[in-house]
Structures are given as structure tokens and as C-alpha cells.
Coordinates of C-alpha atoms in Angstrom, one line a residue:
Chain S
X1 CA -123.1 -76.5 144.3
X2 CA -123.3 -77.4 140.2
X3 CA -122.3 -75.5 137.9
X4 CA -124.7 -73.5 135.9
X5 CA -123.9 -71.2 133.1
X6 CA -122.4 -68.3 134.7
X7 CA -123.5 -69.1 138.1
X8 CA -124.2 -72.6 140.7
X9 CA -127.0 -74.1 141.5
X10 CA -128.5 -74.1 144.6
X11 CA -128.8 -77.9 146.6
X12 CA -132.3 -78.2 145.8
X13 CA -132.3 -77.8 141.9
X14 CA -128.7 -79.6 141.9
X15 CA -130.1 -82.4 143.1
X16 CA -133.7 -83.2 141.4
X17 CA -131.3 -82.2 137.9
X18 CA -129.5 -85.1 139.1
X19 CA -132.5 -87.3 139.7
X20 CA -133.9 -86.0 136.3
X21 CA -130.9 -87.1 134.1
X22 CA -131.4 -90.6 136.0
X23 CA -134.9 -91.0 135.2
X24 CA -134.1 -89.9 131.6
X25 CA -131.4 -92.8 131.0
X26 CA -133.8 -95.1 132.9
X27 CA -136.5 -94.5 130.5
X28 CA -133.9 -95.1 127.8
X29 CA -133.2 -98.4 129.3
X30 CA -136.8 -99.3 129.6
X31 CA -137.6 -98.3 125.8
X32 CA -134.6 -100.5 125.2
X33 CA -135.8 -103.2 126.8
X34 CA -139.6 -102.9 125.8
X35 CA -138.3 -103.0 122.1
X36 CA -136.9 -106.4 122.4
X37 CA -139.4 -108.1 124.6
X38 CA -142.1 -107.1 122.8
X39 CA -140.4 -108.2 119.5
X40 CA -140.8 -111.5 120.6
X41 CA -144.4 -111.4 121.5
X42 CA -146.1 -109.3 118.5
X43 CA -146.2 -111.3 115.5
X44 CA -148.2 -109.2 113.2
X45 CA -145.9 -106.9 111.3
X46 CA -147.6 -103.8 110.1
X47 CA -148.6 -103.0 113.5
X48 CA -145.2 -104.4 114.8
X49 CA -143.4 -101.4 112.7
X50 CA -145.3 -98.8 113.7
X51 CA -145.0 -99.7 117.4
X52 CA -141.2 -99.7 117.0
X53 CA -141.2 -96.2 115.3
X54 CA -143.3 -95.1 117.8
X55 CA -141.2 -96.6 120.9
X56 CA -137.9 -95.6 119.2
X57 CA -139.4 -92.0 118.7
X58 CA -140.2 -91.6 122.2
X59 CA -136.6 -91.6 123.3
X60 CA -136.3 -88.2 121.5
X61 CA -137.2 -85.9 124.5
X62 CA -134.9 -88.1 126.5
X63 CA -132.2 -87.5 124.6
X64 CA -132.8 -84.0 124.0
X65 CA -132.7 -83.3 127.9
X66 CA -129.2 -85.7 128.7
X67 CA -127.6 -83.4 125.2
X68 CA -129.2 -80.2 126.3
X69 CA -128.0 -80.6 130.3
X70 CA -124.3 -81.3 128.9
X71 CA -124.8 -77.7 127.0
X72 CA -126.3 -75.4 130.0
X73 CA -123.4 -76.1 132.1
X74 CA -121.2 -74.1 129.8
X75 CA -119.8 -70.8 131.0
X76 CA -121.0 -67.5 128.8
X77 CA -118.4 -66.5 126.4
X78 CA -117.9 -63.5 124.1
X79 CA -119.4 -65.9 121.4
X80 CA -122.5 -66.9 123.6
X81 CA -123.1 -64.4 126.0
X82 CA -125.8 -65.6 126.8
X83 CA -124.8 -69.2 127.6
X84 CA -126.3 -72.0 126.1
X85 CA -130.0 -72.1 128.2
X86 CA -131.8 -72.0 124.9
X87 CA -130.7 -75.5 124.2
X88 CA -133.5 -76.6 126.7
X89 CA -136.1 -74.7 124.9
X90 CA -134.8 -76.2 121.4
X91 CA -135.2 -79.8 123.4
X92 CA -139.0 -78.5 124.2
X93 CA -139.6 -78.1 120.5
X94 CA -138.4 -81.7 119.6
X95 CA -140.0 -83.1 122.3
X96 CA -143.1 -81.5 121.1
X97 CA -142.8 -82.6 117.7
X98 CA -141.7 -86.0 118.6
X99 CA -144.9 -86.3 120.4
X100 CA -146.8 -85.2 117.6
X101 CA -145.5 -87.8 115.4
X102 CA -145.8 -90.8 117.8
X103 CA -150.0 -89.6 118.7
X104 CA -150.5 -88.7 114.7
X105 CA -149.1 -92.3 113.7
X106 CA -151.2 -93.9 116.5
X107 CA -154.3 -92.3 115.1
X108 CA -153.4 -93.0 111.6
X109 CA -153.4 -96.5 112.1
X110 CA -156.4 -97.1 114.8
X111 CA -158.7 -95.1 112.9
X112 CA -157.5 -96.7 109.1
X113 CA -157.8 -100.1 110.9
X114 CA -161.2 -98.8 112.3
X115 CA -162.9 -97.3 108.9
X116 CA -161.1 -100.8 107.0
X117 CA -163.0 -102.6 109.2
X118 CA -160.2 -104.9 110.3
X119 CA -160.9 -107.7 112.5
X120 CA -157.6 -108.3 114.4
X121 CA -156.5 -112.1 114.2
X122 CA -154.8 -113.2 117.3
X123 CA -153.9 -117.0 117.1
X124 CA -152.0 -119.1 119.5
X125 CA -149.0 -120.5 120.8
X126 CA -147.2 -123.6 121.6
X127 CA -146.0 -123.3 125.0
X128 CA -144.3 -126.6 126.8
X129 CA -146.9 -128.7 124.9
X130 CA -149.7 -126.7 125.9
X131 CA -151.6 -124.6 123.1
X132 CA -152.3 -121.1 124.7
X133 CA -153.9 -118.3 123.1
X134 CA -151.3 -115.6 122.8
X135 CA -153.7 -112.7 123.9
X136 CA -152.9 -113.9 127.0
X137 CA -149.3 -113.9 127.0
X138 CA -149.9 -110.0 125.0
X139 CA -151.5 -109.1 128.1
X140 CA -148.9 -110.8 130.4
X141 CA -146.1 -109.1 129.2
X142 CA -148.1 -105.5 128.4
X143 CA -148.7 -105.4 132.1
X144 CA -145.5 -105.2 133.7
X145 CA -144.3 -102.8 130.4
X146 CA -147.0 -100.5 131.8
X147 CA -146.3 -99.7 135.2
X148 CA -142.5 -98.0 134.5
X149 CA -143.6 -95.4 132.4
X150 CA -146.6 -94.7 134.9
X151 CA -144.0 -93.6 137.9
X152 CA -141.4 -92.0 135.0
X153 CA -144.4 -89.7 134.2
X154 CA -144.9 -88.5 137.4
X155 CA -141.9 -88.2 138.5
X156 CA -140.8 -86.3 135.3
X157 CA -143.8 -84.2 136.5
X158 CA -142.4 -83.0 139.9
X159 CA -138.9 -82.6 138.4
X160 CA -140.4 -80.5 135.7
X161 CA -141.7 -78.4 138.4
X162 CA -138.9 -77.9 140.7
X163 CA -136.1 -77.2 137.6
X164 CA -138.9 -75.3 135.8
X165 CA -138.1 -77.2 132.7
X166 CA -140.9 -77.5 129.7
X167 CA -138.5 -80.4 127.9
X168 CA -139.2 -82.5 130.9
X169 CA -142.6 -81.4 131.2
X170 CA -142.9 -82.8 127.7
X171 CA -141.3 -85.6 128.3
X172 CA -143.5 -86.4 131.0
X173 CA -145.8 -86.4 128.4
X174 CA -144.6 -88.9 126.1
X175 CA -144.4 -91.0 129.5
X176 CA -148.0 -90.6 129.7
X177 CA -148.4 -91.7 126.5
X178 CA -146.2 -94.7 126.7
X179 CA -148.1 -96.3 129.9
X180 CA -151.8 -95.3 128.5
X181 CA -150.7 -96.8 125.0
X182 CA -149.5 -100.1 126.6
X183 CA -152.9 -99.7 129.0
X184 CA -155.0 -99.4 125.7
X185 CA -153.6 -102.4 124.0
X186 CA -154.4 -104.7 127.2
X187 CA -157.7 -103.2 127.1
X188 CA -157.3 -104.3 123.0
X189 CA -156.2 -107.3 123.1
X190 CA -158.8 -108.7 125.7
X191 CA -161.6 -106.9 123.7
X192 CA -160.3 -109.1 120.7
X193 CA -160.6 -111.8 123.2
X194 CA -163.9 -111.4 124.1
X195 CA -164.9 -110.8 120.1
X196 CA -165.2 -107.1 120.6
X197 CA -163.1 -106.6 117.4
X198 CA -163.3 -102.8 117.4
X199 CA -162.3 -101.8 120.9
X200 CA -158.4 -102.3 120.1
X201 CA -159.0 -99.7 117.4
X202 CA -161.1 -97.2 119.6
X203 CA -158.9 -97.3 122.9
X204 CA -156.0 -96.5 120.4
X205 CA -158.0 -94.1 118.9
X206 CA -159.2 -92.5 122.1
X207 CA -155.0 -92.3 123.2
X208 CA -153.6 -91.0 120.6
X209 CA -155.8 -88.2 120.3
X210 CA -155.1 -87.0 123.9
X211 CA -151.1 -87.5 123.0
X212 CA -151.5 -85.6 119.5
X213 CA -153.0 -83.0 121.7
X214 CA -150.1 -83.2 124.2
X215 CA -147.7 -82.8 121.1
X216 CA -149.9 -79.8 119.6
X217 CA -150.0 -77.7 122.7
X218 CA -146.4 -78.6 124.0
X219 CA -144.8 -77.5 120.3
X220 CA -146.8 -74.3 120.8
X221 CA -145.2 -73.3 123.6
X222 CA -142.2 -74.5 122.5
X223 CA -142.2 -72.1 119.6
X224 CA -144.0 -69.0 121.6
X225 CA -140.9 -69.5 124.2
X226 CA -138.7 -69.1 121.0
X227 CA -140.1 -66.7 119.6
X228 CA -139.9 -64.5 123.5
X229 CA -143.0 -64.7 124.5
X230 CA -143.5 -63.4 128.2
X231 CA -141.9 -66.0 130.8
X232 CA -145.0 -68.5 131.5
X233 CA -145.6 -71.4 134.0
X234 CA -144.4 -74.8 132.6
X235 CA -147.7 -75.8 132.1
X236 CA -148.0 -72.8 129.9
X237 CA -151.0 -71.7 131.0
X238 CA -150.7 -67.9 133.0
X239 CA -147.8 -65.4 133.0
X240 CA -144.7 -66.8 135.3
X241 CA -145.6 -65.1 139.0
X242 CA -141.7 -64.3 139.1
X243 CA -142.7 -61.6 136.6
X244 CA -144.8 -59.5 139.2
X245 CA -142.4 -60.3 142.3
X246 CA -139.7 -58.7 140.2
X247 CA -142.1 -55.8 139.3
X248 CA -143.1 -55.3 143.1
X249 CA -139.6 -55.7 144.3
X250 CA -138.0 -52.9 142.3
X251 CA -141.3 -50.5 142.9
X252 CA -140.6 -51.0 146.3
X253 CA -136.9 -49.0 146.2
X254 CA -137.2 -45.6 146.9
X255 CA -135.4 -44.3 143.8
X256 CA -137.8 -46.0 141.6
X257 CA -140.7 -44.4 140.2
X258 CA -142.0 -46.9 137.3
X259 CA -140.8 -50.4 136.7
X260 CA -141.6 -52.3 133.2
X261 CA -140.2 -55.7 132.7
X262 CA -139.3 -58.0 129.6
X263 CA -138.7 -61.6 130.8
X264 CA -138.2 -64.7 128.6
X265 CA -138.1 -68.1 129.3
X266 CA -135.1 -69.9 128.0
X267 CA -135.8 -73.1 128.4
X268 CA -135.4 -73.3 132.1
X269 CA -134.3 -70.0 133.3
X270 CA -135.0 -66.4 132.9
X271 CA -133.6 -63.5 130.9
X272 CA -134.8 -60.6 132.5
X273 CA -134.7 -56.7 131.1
X274 CA -136.0 -54.3 133.9
X275 CA -136.8 -50.9 132.8
X276 CA -136.7 -48.3 135.6
X277 CA -138.0 -44.8 135.6
X278 CA -136.0 -43.0 138.7
X279 CA -137.7 -40.2 140.6
X280 CA -134.4 -38.1 140.4
X281 CA -132.5 -37.7 136.8
X282 CA -129.6 -39.1 138.7
X283 CA -129.0 -42.7 139.4
X284 CA -126.1 -43.8 141.1
X285 CA -124.3 -47.1 139.8
X286 CA -124.9 -48.5 143.5
X287 CA -128.7 -48.2 143.3
X288 CA -128.5 -50.1 140.3
X289 CA -126.0 -52.7 141.1
X290 CA -128.4 -53.5 144.3
X291 CA -131.7 -53.4 142.5
X292 CA -129.8 -56.2 140.0
X293 CA -128.7 -58.5 143.0
X294 CA -132.3 -57.8 144.6
X295 CA -134.2 -59.3 141.5
X296 CA -131.5 -61.9 140.8
X297 CA -132.2 -63.1 144.7
X298 CA -135.9 -63.7 144.2
X299 CA -134.7 -67.0 142.6
X300 CA -132.5 -69.0 141.0
X301 CA -134.1 -69.0 137.9
X302 CA -133.0 -65.3 137.3
X303 CA -129.5 -66.0 135.1
X304 CA -129.6 -62.8 133.9
X305 CA -130.6 -59.7 134.9
X306 CA -130.4 -56.5 133.2
X307 CA -131.4 -53.2 135.1
X308 CA -132.1 -50.3 132.5
X309 CA -133.0 -47.1 133.2
X310 CA -135.0 -44.8 131.2
X311 CA -136.5 -41.9 131.1
X312 CA -140.0 -43.5 130.2
X313 CA -141.0 -47.1 130.1
X314 CA -141.3 -48.7 126.3
X315 CA -144.6 -48.0 125.4
X316 CA -145.4 -52.1 125.2
X317 CA -144.3 -52.3 129.2
X318 CA -146.1 -49.1 130.1
X319 CA -149.0 -49.5 132.5
X320 CA -152.5 -49.4 130.5
X321 CA -154.3 -46.4 131.2
Chain I
X1 CA -153.5 -84.7 128.0
X2 CA -156.4 -87.0 128.5
X3 CA -159.0 -85.6 130.9
X4 CA -158.3 -87.0 134.3
X5 CA -161.6 -88.8 134.9
X6 CA -161.2 -90.6 131.7
X7 CA -157.2 -92.3 132.2
X8 CA -158.9 -93.0 135.9
X9 CA -161.9 -94.5 133.7
X10 CA -159.8 -97.0 131.6
X11 CA -158.0 -98.9 134.7
X12 CA -161.5 -100.2 136.6
X13 CA -162.1 -101.2 133.6
X14 CA -159.8 -104.0 133.5
X15 CA -160.8 -106.0 136.3
X16 CA -164.5 -105.7 134.8
X17 CA -162.8 -107.2 131.6
X18 CA -161.7 -110.0 133.4
X19 CA -165.0 -111.0 134.9
X20 CA -166.4 -110.9 132.1
X21 CA -164.1 -113.6 130.5
X22 CA -165.1 -115.8 133.2
X23 CA -168.7 -116.2 131.8
X24 CA -167.5 -116.0 128.2
X25 CA -165.4 -117.8 125.9
X26 CA -161.4 -116.5 125.8
X27 CA -160.9 -116.2 122.7
X28 CA -164.2 -115.8 120.6
X29 CA -165.3 -115.4 117.3
X30 CA -167.1 -111.9 116.2
X31 CA -168.6 -114.0 113.6
X32 CA -169.1 -117.2 115.1
X33 CA -167.5 -119.2 113.0
X34 CA -166.6 -122.4 114.9
X35 CA -170.2 -122.5 116.7
X36 CA -171.8 -122.2 112.9
X37 CA -169.4 -125.2 111.3
X38 CA -169.7 -127.2 114.8
X39 CA -171.6 -130.0 113.8
X40 CA -172.4 -128.5 110.4
X41 CA -170.3 -127.8 107.1
X42 CA -166.9 -126.8 107.3
X43 CA -166.8 -124.7 103.6
X44 CA -163.0 -125.5 102.4
X45 CA -161.0 -123.9 99.5
X46 CA -158.8 -126.3 98.1
X47 CA -156.0 -125.0 95.7
X48 CA -153.7 -128.0 93.9
X49 CA -150.4 -128.9 94.9
X50 CA -148.4 -132.0 94.7
X51 CA -149.1 -134.8 97.3
X52 CA -150.9 -132.3 100.0
X53 CA -153.7 -131.8 97.8
X54 CA -155.1 -133.3 94.8
X55 CA -158.1 -133.8 92.8
X56 CA -159.4 -137.4 91.4
X57 CA -163.0 -137.8 89.9
X58 CA -164.8 -134.6 91.7
X59 CA -163.2 -136.1 95.1
X60 CA -160.1 -133.8 97.1
X61 CA -157.6 -136.1 98.8
X62 CA -154.3 -135.5 100.0
X63 CA -151.8 -135.6 103.2
X64 CA -152.8 -131.7 103.8
X65 CA -156.8 -132.4 102.9
X66 CA -156.8 -135.7 104.8
X67 CA -156.0 -133.7 108.1
X68 CA -158.4 -131.1 107.3
X69 CA -161.5 -134.2 107.0
X70 CA -159.5 -135.0 110.5
X71 CA -159.8 -131.7 111.5
X72 CA -163.6 -131.9 110.7
X73 CA -164.4 -135.2 112.3
X74 CA -163.0 -133.6 115.4
X75 CA -165.6 -130.8 115.4
X76 CA -168.5 -133.3 114.1
X77 CA -168.6 -131.0 111.1
X78 CA -169.1 -132.3 107.2
X79 CA -166.1 -130.9 104.2
X80 CA -167.8 -129.2 101.4
X81 CA -164.8 -128.8 99.2
X82 CA -164.3 -125.5 96.6
X83 CA -161.5 -126.2 94.5
X84 CA -159.5 -123.0 92.9
X85 CA -156.9 -120.8 92.7
X86 CA -155.1 -119.0 95.6
X87 CA -155.9 -115.6 95.1
X88 CA -159.6 -116.5 94.6
X89 CA -160.2 -118.6 97.5
X90 CA -158.2 -115.9 99.7
X91 CA -160.9 -113.9 98.5
X92 CA -164.0 -116.0 99.2
X93 CA -162.6 -116.4 102.5
X94 CA -162.2 -113.0 103.5
X95 CA -165.7 -112.2 102.4
X96 CA -167.3 -115.1 104.4
X97 CA -167.6 -117.6 101.8
X98 CA -165.5 -120.1 103.0
X99 CA -163.8 -120.9 106.3
X100 CA -160.6 -122.5 105.3
X101 CA -158.1 -122.5 102.7
X102 CA -155.2 -125.3 102.2
X103 CA -152.5 -125.9 99.1
X104 CA -149.4 -126.0 99.9
X105 CA -149.1 -122.4 101.5
X106 CA -146.3 -121.8 103.4
X107 CA -145.5 -119.2 106.7
X108 CA -143.8 -116.9 104.5
X109 CA -147.4 -116.3 103.2
X110 CA -148.2 -112.1 102.0
X111 CA -151.8 -112.9 103.0
X112 CA -151.5 -112.9 106.3
X113 CA -152.1 -108.6 106.3
X114 CA -155.4 -109.7 104.7
X115 CA -156.7 -112.5 106.5
X116 CA -156.1 -114.9 109.9
X117 CA -153.5 -117.2 109.2
X118 CA -152.1 -120.5 111.4
X119 CA -148.7 -120.8 112.9
X120 CA -146.5 -122.8 110.4
X121 CA -146.5 -126.4 111.1
X122 CA -143.4 -128.0 109.3
X123 CA -144.0 -131.6 110.1
X124 CA -146.9 -132.4 107.0
X125 CA -146.1 -135.2 104.8
X126 CA -145.7 -134.3 101.8
X127 CA -144.5 -130.5 102.8
X128 CA -141.0 -132.0 101.6
X129 CA -139.6 -129.6 104.6
X130 CA -141.9 -126.4 104.1
X131 CA -143.5 -124.8 107.0
X132 CA -147.4 -125.0 106.0
X133 CA -150.1 -122.9 107.3
X134 CA -154.0 -122.8 106.7
X135 CA -155.7 -119.7 106.3
X136 CA -158.8 -118.6 108.3
X137 CA -161.6 -115.9 108.3
X138 CA -160.0 -112.9 109.7
X139 CA -160.7 -112.4 113.8
X140 CA -162.4 -115.9 114.1
X141 CA -159.6 -116.3 117.2
X142 CA -161.6 -119.1 118.7
X143 CA -161.9 -121.1 115.4
X144 CA -158.3 -119.9 114.6
X145 CA -157.2 -121.5 117.9
X146 CA -159.2 -124.8 117.8
X147 CA -157.6 -125.2 114.3
X148 CA -154.0 -124.7 116.0
X149 CA -155.0 -127.0 118.9
X150 CA -156.0 -129.4 116.5
X151 CA -152.9 -129.5 114.6
X152 CA -150.4 -129.2 117.6
X153 CA -151.5 -132.1 118.2
X154 CA -151.7 -134.0 115.3
X155 CA -148.7 -132.7 113.6
X156 CA -146.5 -130.8 115.8

């Protein structure tokens, strides 16, 4: 069991967390390698600077995740009564903003090149006495470089669901941006080879639109979570199914007449405040505590469950009539 | 996120492009510079620079100029010289009025942002150890590659 705030992680999630940490370290190591290797191949300076800044920014979500992991283990204290789970939410915002900047830089660079009708120049290199077109070498380097992030993206997406972790979800988008940008530059360089000078800019524009979109949706999602919107699934598309499950579980108790829940996502775990209206005027402590345990048992993400008896539900939680 | 169909469309495109490569010259010139100058006229801009490029009685000579004459001969072309200041010549190569510019330009040139530039060649006589480049129209990659191949054989 792995220590996790004031509880412990189930084996499946503890294992997923270990793999997530490993893959984040691999991603950072990968970026360090690509920055070094690409520096040897790509000569044209302006494009290179942008590519470097992008590469460095692409490690931000990974760094944010590895830092957040240190904080989420901390026990709850008087000073931090909710624990430090929000560190994941903050990291999600960092990841979203990093995606916006990377996508924005790429979009600006590629669109301004297209508008200026820039014809990219790629000459030759002299290798072992042969004169070889540099484009072939670029493609040769870009193909192996594009492969790892393709698998990183898939693994991160799977782990983000297992860990209910939106920072990993944003980072999966960053890895996807990595391999798609590389694939686009392969298409672009080959296009230049065939004399289709605009293909490089067009491919990069197309890819940057996708990255920018990922960035905007992730940033929006992070801000909504940090401003305590009701918990959603990792892709932010629908209310988290656990909200219904919690209400169902409590409604099944014989002493409960009405239930309304406030569930917020702290980046990967839930903070649950369940208002219950009892059938009688009195409720026993035993009933309240066992209700809390039942809810906590629904999922490992139920880190903080408060059962609040009330004479009527708060207005916003009352079933609409 | 990019739509699924779109990311799936990029990958099958690669072998298609590779197939195209077998039937075409890679790299090729978007404006067809090499095809046009081969067997025709090579319009070269020259800025005067020591032993490399000088002008006597209306004809251009010098070690770098001789190199250009040899390159023109290798593609069966006749050189038409325009003598002028470097910036003016670079503007002309950019606008397509010249095919090549020489005159003691080194591999530190800031023109690399604006036009096509060859690799640096340190072995040109009279360059006094400087690594010299020649300027070509931007994106004319086949013409550039042909020129670099010639220079690799001749001065590297």
C-alpha cells in the first residue's frame, strides 16, 4: 500500500502511479535527447529557436506532475486540512497553459511563414565524401524521434483514466502534440524535397490548430475544477458518474428521505459533501458514520467525505420540480 | 484534439509521398532554376572583393569568379555578370532577377534568414582562411544541391 494523503492507495492505483512516474521521467529524458540530437541536424536558426522553446515547454506538464506527486502523499494537517491533492489541479492548469503556448508559437511561426510566402531552403551535407541532401537526414532523424511520444501519449491517456488524473490527461495531449509535430515536419521536409514549398507550413498550421485546441480545453477544464465546478470525467465531457452513485447509495438507507451532494474534483480525488434530510428529527451518530463509510467504499477517489444532516437540502442541490 | 480521421490520414500519406519521390527529382526547385539555367544563361551578381572578385575592363575575374565560371561550364551554361553592392544583389536574387551572388561572403552572413546560402567552403584561394558561401534564390533546393555538389568536388 502506498501512503496517499490521509489514506492509502489500492494496489492497482499504486501500481499505475509508479508507472506514471516512470513514464514522466522517460518523457523528460526523451526531450533532453531530442533537443540534443535535433540541434545537430537542423541548421536554420529561427526555426530552431522556436523548436527549442517548444521542446522545453513540453516538459512542463511532466515536471508539474512529478512535483505534485511529492505533495499529494502528505498527510492532512491542521494547516492543510484538505491535504495537498489540489497540487494535481494546479499542475493541470500548468499543463493546459503550456499546451496553449506551444500551439500558439507553432501556429504563429507556420502561418507567418505561409503569409510571407517563405520558400524553405534545405541544402546538402557532405558525409564520408558524398554530398547528400540534408532533407533525407532530417527525415531519418525525425522518424525515430516521432515514435516514442506516440506510445507515451497512449500510455498516459490510459493511466490518466486509472488514476482519475487530469494532469496526466493534459500531458497525454502534450505527447500527442510531440509526435504529431514531428510527423508534420517529416511531411513538410518531404514536401520541400518535391518542390511543394508550402506543405511544411500547411502541415504545421494544421497540427498547431489541434494543439491549441487541446490547450484551450485543458486550461478551461483546470480553471473550472479549481473554481469548484461539480466533478466531471477526465475528458470533462460529462458529470462524474460517482455523483449519482453516491446519491443512490445514501438514498438506499432506510433513515434517509432526501440526498443532495456537492462533489468537487481536487485534481484526481474527490471532496464530497453529502447533505441528507432524515425521515425523523433525530439521527444517530452510528448511522451518520456508517453512511460516510459506505460512500468512501465506493471508490478510492473518495478522499474526503462529509455527511451533513439537514432539515432541507440547499437550494442548488434540491431536485428540480 | 485533432479529429481521429485526420491523424490517421497523416500516416498513410508518408509512403505515398515516398512513392512520389521515385518519380520526381528530390530535392527539386519550386521555380525550376536549375532546369532554366542548364544549357542557358546563369545570371550572377558579383560584389568586388580583393583577389576573389575583381573587374577589369568590364569583365569579371578573380578566384571565386573563376569557380563560378567552372560551375556554369559543368551545367553547360553561360555566365551573365552583374556587378554591384551586396545588399542590392541580394535583393535581386530574392526577387528572382539573379540566380547566384558571390563576393567574399562568409558563413557568418545574416542573409541566411532571407535567401538560400550554401555551406561554407574554407578552401577557396584568396579567401585568407575565411569560410566562403554563395547566395542562391530561397527554396531552390535542387539548384543549391547541384552547386554544393560541385563545390564539394572542387574545393573541399
